[in-house]
Amino acid sequence: MSETTAIKKDSRFTKVTQWTAAFTLLIIIVIPLIMVIMRSFSIDGTWQLSAPIELIAQSDLGSVYVNSLYLGLLVVLGSTLLALPLAFLMTKTDFKRHKWLDTILIVPFMTPPYIASMGWMLFMQSRGILESVFPSVNLLQRGFFSVYGIAMIMSFNLFPFLYLILKNALLKINSSLEEAGAVHGGSFQYRLKRIIFPLMISPLAMGALLVFVKTISEFGTPATLGRQIGYYVLTTEIYQYTSSWPIDFGRAAAISSVLLVTSMTIWFVQTWINTRYTWQTLGSKSKQTKEYTLGKWRYLVWLYVGGVLLLAIGVPYFSMIATSLMNTRGAGLAWSNFTFRHFQAVLTPGSQGYRGIVTSIQLALAAATLAAVLGTFYALTVVKSKGKIKGFIDSSSLISNTIPAVVVIVGLIFFWNHPNNPFAVYNTSSMVILAYVVLFLPFTVQYVKSSAQQIDNSLYQAARVGGASRWFIFKKITLPLIWPGIIAGWIMTFIISTRELIASLMIRPPGMVTTATYIFGQFEQGNASQGMAMALITVTLTVVVMVAVQRMQKGARRFE
Amino acid sequence: MKNKMMKKVSGIVGLGTAFLLISACAAADGSDEPLVVYSAGPGGLAESLAEGFTQETGREVDLFQSTTGSVVGRLEAEMDNPAADVVILASWPSGMDLMERELLHTYADAENADLLNEGWNGDNQLFGYSASALGITYNTELIEQAGEDWADYTDEEFNGLVAMPDPSESGSALDFIAGYLSDQGDSGWALFEELVENDLEVAGANRPALDSVINGANGVVLAGVDYMAYSVMEQGEPIDIHYASSGTVVNPRPAMILDSSERKEAAEQFIDYLLSDGAQEIVADDYLLPGRSDIDAHPDRVPFEDINELDIDWEWMMEEQENINERFQESIR
């Protein structure tokens, strides 16, 4: 084979893979989203540019939009108040030796918000768990069953995310700057104000905007606590109009478009800030940072950290455990009221709960595997491509990370439930798997892409010179090097799929029960105790999977 | 040559990733396909009926169980690709609406249909196989003296204690509002306006509303379905129920066969099963009113004869339900 034909063949192969990637992404993500936007511009089949604005002005959607934005602001405020002091403590003071804190903060972040919110509601409601311990808490209840309660639950869910961003930013502040400040006689307050704070503006703004987008995209907490107190937001309105009589897909599309545009705008602002206000001093992780000793302050710090952990983990989990073990809820916390029957009911083979667990595991296995295959394919194609098509594959494979899940799901319904769609996928379990894949694809794509980018080109060149086939190179060089990325993506997709709520609610076929729809259904129509038993089982499952995979990886390493 | 082949191959692979993998799990055609039933609550009842049917006929049932609002919502969303064979709702007017839109199949030979209570057979299309009455359910530890009638709950003493299920989710709550208006005329709105002024809480479907009374967040739930109250009373929760003195809505729960069903024979079997002695006993055991007049209600509940009914016009309710819901939603938001 001459060299030119080999090169030609190479570029032909690249082209084919590129177009395949672009084509499949077009079908699974891009076209459904375009259909949402198109639908919002048509009223009774006629095109009108002003349609979304009219729809919003007509109904009381304006107030719903304001509700979403206000909640977003509150959560940004709440999670900043929680994350900022903690990030400072864990980077700049001798408190940072408590590394376990970083691990334990994964718990609130990995607890699905709808579960945490149910736990909180059972805890706070009148004659709930708190009141059975402290009977005079009426004032607290008033405060909790309001938008501030929703904001608090969501802040506790999202602050670990902001904490990580802030902590990394603080670690990157070069300590020589601070030392320079100290040498020239700047006091601690002065250095905080003039050095650390200005350098933190950009990461704080970025983190805050991300928290904001995550808040307005979130469905779980508004759907549980919000609906009970009549605080409606964009996501719950979309759900309402697509799933409950009277159905109005046009209005759902219009609200989806509003949500889509809002979150995209915030992402652009975030990217803009990121490029504009990132200083060189934030460049690399500095080795030694100035460490402040806490001294007597440490009692206060412990009180603060303890309080945060109590509220973020203690309350919801205590409430979940207590509820799942209570015989009748009217009887409150008492040993005579203790029972395992709710766990039994959920775990009896053939029962609805049991079927829910089995179904969720099956769906998650399928979705995680399919997402691993597709995600790896897209990530590798992006790494090997150039130009516009690279941009298209890259951004469309990551887009479901940027926009609210409920919007993606509405798009999938429009596309797959369309009368002209020849594929009988809608209303089958495959539809749910596809939805999970589309929603969680970005995990695999991101993880695999970052490991693939680190592979040096010389490795491939050496293999080509040695006459290796394309398949051989993939099997012996690429795959082993990106394997950790694939595994990480697989685990993430698996875990999140086993408790996914909104897609499961909106597109499950008849007869299907998943863990999330079971919990939600029990909370709405059935038995909250069984719902909480299921919630605990789901969370345990998550932990088991994470530990098992860690063990396996450790074992494999020892084997090598 | 090779080039073309390769394009073809990867084209197929590409399509495959998108479609073939996905549709692989789709069910194969055949007469043994499970019967698809969409049913409003209660969950346990819908499941036991589905199981009973499978035992009797050997045919599996795929059950989608939710609120009336979600079931109708789902039917509407799937109008282009209907999936359900049998639909069971908790609201008679919602069933009539489907009938009016000519979506239902007529089954003239349903077994035991002649034994249904008067008016619970809608042109052999709607079969009122069971019914719930809408009661006033209250927490006995919080409410010493329950109000006799609906209007009593507009009093100051019940301020902040009264809940009602959300009519956009609970078909029966909507039927109460519509039924009350049908009895009282337009002036009936005054009741709801005064209730809202008295801090009425509109909370989700029937279950969350009742839950809020069990745990004491509210003291009383108006127009909640009665069978749910009886079943939590059996579990020992501090709950009691009575029926408004001026009358309430007794709502037959229609079972219907969709005209689009491709398994009509099995669907008809399902209707026969619902009206059989066995299924009617299951219905009675779950504290619902049995559809057949010759089957006794649960001994622990108030029987159909003893419940004072409002004078209602189902036809009018069906036509107006959407407007009524809209007006009600506006008044609470």
CSV table of N, CA, C and O in Angstrom, one decimal, chain A residues 87-96 170-189 191-192 195-196 285-294:
chain,number,residue,atom,x,y,z
A,87,ALA,N,-15.1,26.9,52.0
A,87,ALA,CA,-13.9,26.8,51.1
A,87,ALA,C,-12.7,27.5,51.6
A,87,ALA,O,-11.6,27.1,51.5
A,88,PHE,N,-13.0,28.7,52.3
A,88,PHE,CA,-11.9,29.4,52.9
A,88,PHE,C,-11.2,28.6,54.0
A,88,PHE,O,-10.0,28.5,54.1
A,89,LEU,N,-12.1,28.0,54.9
A,89,LEU,CA,-11.6,27.2,56.0
A,89,LEU,C,-10.7,26.0,55.5
A,89,LEU,O,-9.7,25.7,56.0
A,90,MET,N,-11.2,25.4,54.4
A,90,MET,CA,-10.5,24.2,53.9
A,90,MET,C,-9.3,24.5,53.0
A,90,MET,O,-8.6,23.5,52.6
A,91,THR,N,-9.0,25.8,52.8
A,91,THR,CA,-7.8,26.0,52.0
A,91,THR,C,-6.8,26.9,52.7
A,91,THR,O,-5.6,26.7,52.6
A,92,LYS,N,-7.3,27.9,53.5
A,92,LYS,CA,-6.4,28.9,54.0
A,92,LYS,C,-6.1,28.7,55.5
A,92,LYS,O,-5.4,29.5,56.1
A,93,THR,N,-6.8,27.8,56.2
A,93,THR,CA,-6.6,27.6,57.6
A,93,THR,C,-6.1,26.2,58.0
A,93,THR,O,-6.1,25.3,57.1
A,94,ASP,N,-5.7,26.1,59.3
A,94,ASP,CA,-5.3,24.7,59.7
A,94,ASP,C,-6.4,23.7,59.8
A,94,ASP,O,-6.3,22.6,60.1
A,95,PHE,N,-7.7,24.2,59.5
A,95,PHE,CA,-8.8,23.4,59.5
A,95,PHE,C,-8.8,22.4,58.3
A,95,PHE,O,-9.5,21.4,58.3
A,96,LYS,N,-7.9,22.7,57.3
A,96,LYS,CA,-7.9,21.9,56.1
A,96,LYS,C,-7.5,20.5,56.3
A,96,LYS,O,-7.6,19.7,55.4
A,170,LEU,N,-9.4,29.1,45.2
A,170,LEU,CA,-8.6,29.5,46.3
A,170,LEU,C,-7.2,28.9,46.4
A,170,LEU,O,-6.2,29.5,46.7
A,171,LEU,N,-7.2,27.6,46.0
A,171,LEU,CA,-5.9,26.9,46.0
A,171,LEU,C,-5.0,27.4,45.0
A,171,LEU,O,-3.8,27.3,45.1
A,172,LYS,N,-5.6,28.0,43.9
A,172,LYS,CA,-4.7,28.5,42.8
A,172,LYS,C,-4.2,29.9,43.1
A,172,LYS,O,-3.4,30.4,42.3
A,173,ILE,N,-4.7,30.6,44.1
A,173,ILE,CA,-4.1,31.9,44.4
A,173,ILE,C,-2.7,31.8,44.9
A,173,ILE,O,-2.4,31.1,45.9
A,174,ASN,N,-1.8,32.4,44.2
A,174,ASN,CA,-0.4,32.2,44.5
A,174,ASN,C,-0.1,32.8,45.8
A,174,ASN,O,-0.4,34.0,46.1
A,175,SER,N,0.5,32.1,46.7
A,175,SER,CA,0.7,32.6,48.1
A,175,SER,C,1.7,33.7,48.1
A,175,SER,O,1.7,34.5,49.0
A,176,SER,N,2.6,33.8,47.1
A,176,SER,CA,3.6,34.9,47.1
A,176,SER,C,2.9,36.2,47.1
A,176,SER,O,3.4,37.2,47.6
A,177,LEU,N,1.7,36.3,46.4
A,177,LEU,CA,0.9,37.6,46.4
A,177,LEU,C,0.5,38.0,47.8
A,177,LEU,O,0.7,39.1,48.3
A,178,GLU,N,0.0,37.0,48.6
A,178,GLU,CA,-0.4,37.2,49.9
A,178,GLU,C,0.8,37.6,50.8
A,178,GLU,O,0.8,38.5,51.6
A,179,GLU,N,1.9,36.9,50.6
A,179,GLU,CA,3.1,37.2,51.4
A,179,GLU,C,3.6,38.6,51.1
A,179,GLU,O,4.0,39.3,52.0
A,180,ALA,N,3.6,38.9,49.8
A,180,ALA,CA,4.0,40.3,49.4
A,180,ALA,C,3.1,41.3,50.2
A,180,ALA,O,3.6,42.3,50.7
A,181,GLY,N,1.9,41.0,50.3
A,181,GLY,CA,1.0,41.9,51.0
A,181,GLY,C,1.3,42.0,52.5
A,181,GLY,O,1.4,43.1,53.1
A,182,ALA,N,1.7,40.8,53.0
A,182,ALA,CA,2.0,40.8,54.5
A,182,ALA,C,3.3,41.5,54.7
A,182,ALA,O,3.4,42.2,55.7
A,183,VAL,N,4.3,41.3,53.8
A,183,VAL,CA,5.6,41.9,54.0
A,183,VAL,C,5.5,43.4,54.0
A,183,VAL,O,6.1,44.1,54.8
A,184,HIS,N,4.6,44.0,53.2
A,184,HIS,CA,4.4,45.4,53.1
A,184,HIS,C,3.4,45.9,54.2
A,184,HIS,O,2.9,47.0,54.1
A,185,GLY,N,3.1,45.1,55.1
A,185,GLY,CA,2.4,45.5,56.3
A,185,GLY,C,0.9,45.5,56.2
A,185,GLY,O,0.2,46.1,57.0
A,186,GLY,N,0.4,44.8,55.2
A,186,GLY,CA,-1.1,44.7,55.0
A,186,GLY,C,-1.7,43.8,56.1
A,186,GLY,O,-1.1,42.7,56.4
A,187,SER,N,-2.7,44.3,56.7
A,187,SER,CA,-3.3,43.4,57.8
A,187,SER,C,-4.1,42.3,57.1
A,187,SER,O,-4.3,42.3,55.9
A,188,PHE,N,-4.6,41.4,57.9
A,188,PHE,CA,-5.4,40.2,57.4
A,188,PHE,C,-6.6,40.7,56.6
A,188,PHE,O,-6.9,40.3,55.5
A,189,GLN,N,-7.3,41.7,57.2
A,189,GLN,CA,-8.5,42.2,56.6
A,189,GLN,C,-8.2,42.9,55.3
A,189,GLN,O,-8.9,42.7,54.3
A,191,ARG,N,-5.6,42.3,53.3
A,191,ARG,CA,-5.2,41.3,52.3
A,191,ARG,C,-6.4,40.6,51.7
A,191,ARG,O,-6.6,40.4,50.6
A,192,LEU,N,-7.4,40.3,52.6
A,192,LEU,CA,-8.6,39.7,52.2
A,192,LEU,C,-9.4,40.6,51.2
A,192,LEU,O,-9.8,40.1,50.2
A,195,ILE,N,-6.6,41.5,48.0
A,195,ILE,CA,-5.9,40.4,47.2
A,195,ILE,C,-6.8,39.2,46.9
A,195,ILE,O,-7.2,38.9,45.8
A,196,ILE,N,-7.3,38.6,48.0
A,196,ILE,CA,-8.1,37.4,47.8
A,196,ILE,C,-9.4,37.7,47.2
A,196,ILE,O,-9.8,37.1,46.2
A,285,LYS,N,-1.7,25.7,40.3
A,285,LYS,CA,-1.9,25.4,41.7
A,285,LYS,C,-0.6,25.8,42.4
A,285,LYS,O,0.5,25.3,42.0
A,286,SER,N,-0.6,26.6,43.4
A,286,SER,CA,0.6,26.9,44.1
A,286,SER,C,0.9,25.9,45.2
A,286,SER,O,0.0,25.4,45.8
A,287,LYS,N,2.2,25.7,45.4
A,287,LYS,CA,2.6,24.6,46.3
A,287,LYS,C,2.3,24.9,47.7
A,287,LYS,O,1.5,24.2,48.4
A,288,GLN,N,2.9,26.0,48.2
A,288,GLN,CA,2.7,26.4,49.6
A,288,GLN,C,1.7,27.5,49.6
A,288,GLN,O,1.8,28.5,48.9
A,289,THR,N,0.7,27.4,50.5
A,289,THR,CA,-0.2,28.5,50.7
A,289,THR,C,-0.1,28.9,52.1
A,289,THR,O,0.3,28.2,53.0
A,290,LYS,N,-0.4,30.2,52.3
A,290,LYS,CA,-0.3,30.7,53.6
A,290,LYS,C,-1.4,30.1,54.5
A,290,LYS,O,-2.6,30.0,54.0
A,291,GLU,N,-1.1,29.6,55.6
A,291,GLU,CA,-2.0,28.9,56.5
A,291,GLU,C,-2.3,29.7,57.7
A,291,GLU,O,-1.4,30.0,58.5
A,292,TYR,N,-3.6,30.0,58.0
A,292,TYR,CA,-3.9,30.7,59.2
A,292,TYR,C,-4.3,29.7,60.3
A,292,TYR,O,-4.9,28.7,60.0
A,293,THR,N,-3.8,29.9,61.5
A,293,THR,CA,-4.3,29.0,62.6
A,293,THR,C,-5.5,29.6,63.2
A,293,THR,O,-5.7,30.8,63.4
A,294,LEU,N,-6.4,28.7,63.5
A,294,LEU,CA,-7.7,29.1,64.0
A,294,LEU,C,-7.7,29.5,65.5
A,294,LEU,O,-8.5,30.4,65.9
